[in-house]
């Protein structure tokens, strides 16, 4: 199939679809659920640089996740296949990245059932193999999910940060080559590890008791 940079749009991912929903105002009162965008520094050093001015210049490096219905959802790379959508039952925390701040994106007019269906659909449409640090990253996913949830607040441009610069014709080929090499190296390393484990198991089975 080859690689692709554009995901299939999630339901209600366009603003006009959200505006066109019948009785949206009433639904928001009856079924509105708060939605938060949680932003993280990649690590402490990056956080320091972000605070020194990279954020204001839209050159920061951030991780982002969306909280709705009590859990946080984010997109990350994975070399073993499967969905790249991860669920964090303890929002505003991450095993690697450093929590920075939370942005209230307003309420979603969707029902619980609609939100859960949307999130299940996202797990299918965002496989881990589709991750790319510039074209399909956690901020890309967060922005798409927020649009699908029909939240009233716009996605903050500064969260996209340095990945937007990486899309330039000069930077992207270099960054893309580096990412492809990184994926290849980790794939080879994983295959070697699996082969080593299998060899050890075969050797253990052939040894006399």
Tab-separated table of N, CA and C in Angstrom, residues 187-205:
chain	number	residue	atom	x	y	z
A	187	UNK	N	13.600	-1.609	13.825
A	187	UNK	CA	13.003	-2.827	13.291
A	187	UNK	C	14.036	-3.945	13.230
A	188	UNK	N	15.229	-3.629	12.740
A	188	UNK	CA	16.311	-4.612	12.679
A	188	UNK	C	16.675	-5.081	14.074
A	189	UNK	N	16.760	-4.147	15.016
A	189	UNK	CA	17.109	-4.499	16.387
A	189	UNK	C	16.061	-5.422	17.003
A	190	UNK	N	14.781	-5.136	16.731
A	190	UNK	CA	13.706	-5.974	17.263
A	190	UNK	C	13.747	-7.364	16.655
A	191	UNK	N	14.002	-7.452	15.349
A	191	UNK	CA	14.077	-8.759	14.682
A	191	UNK	C	15.240	-9.577	15.224
A	192	UNK	N	16.366	-8.926	15.474
A	192	UNK	CA	17.524	-9.629	16.028
A	192	UNK	C	17.221	-10.143	17.430
A	193	UNK	N	16.509	-9.354	18.201
A	193	UNK	CA	16.153	-9.776	19.561
A	193	UNK	C	15.238	-11.001	19.519
A	194	UNK	N	14.240	-10.968	18.629
A	194	UNK	CA	13.316	-12.101	18.504
A	194	UNK	C	14.066	-13.354	18.070
A	195	UNK	N	14.983	-13.216	17.105
A	195	UNK	CA	15.762	-14.362	16.629
A	195	UNK	C	16.638	-14.929	17.743
A	196	UNK	N	17.185	-14.045	18.558
A	196	UNK	CA	18.031	-14.491	19.667
A	196	UNK	C	17.215	-15.261	20.695
A	197	UNK	N	16.043	-14.764	21.014
A	197	UNK	CA	15.178	-15.442	21.989
A	197	UNK	C	14.754	-16.811	21.465
A	198	UNK	N	14.395	-16.901	20.184
A	198	UNK	CA	13.988	-18.170	19.595
A	198	UNK	C	15.139	-19.169	19.600
A	199	UNK	N	16.350	-18.689	19.319
A	199	UNK	CA	17.515	-19.574	19.334
A	199	UNK	C	17.780	-20.114	20.731
A	200	UNK	N	17.620	-19.273	21.732
A	200	UNK	CA	17.827	-19.708	23.112
A	200	UNK	C	16.791	-20.746	23.523
A	201	UNK	N	15.547	-20.562	23.067
A	201	UNK	CA	14.496	-21.520	23.398
A	201	UNK	C	14.769	-22.868	22.733
A	202	UNK	N	15.209	-22.841	21.471
A	202	UNK	CA	15.512	-24.084	20.765
A	202	UNK	C	16.676	-24.807	21.416
A	203	UNK	N	17.665	-24.039	21.843
A	203	UNK	CA	18.822	-24.643	22.492
A	203	UNK	C	18.426	-25.284	23.820
A	204	UNK	N	17.519	-24.621	24.564
A	204	UNK	CA	17.085	-25.156	25.834
A	204	UNK	C	16.268	-26.435	25.637
A	205	UNK	N	15.517	-26.517	24.548
A	205	UNK	CA	14.691	-27.693	24.285
A	205	UNK	C	15.539	-28.899	23.872
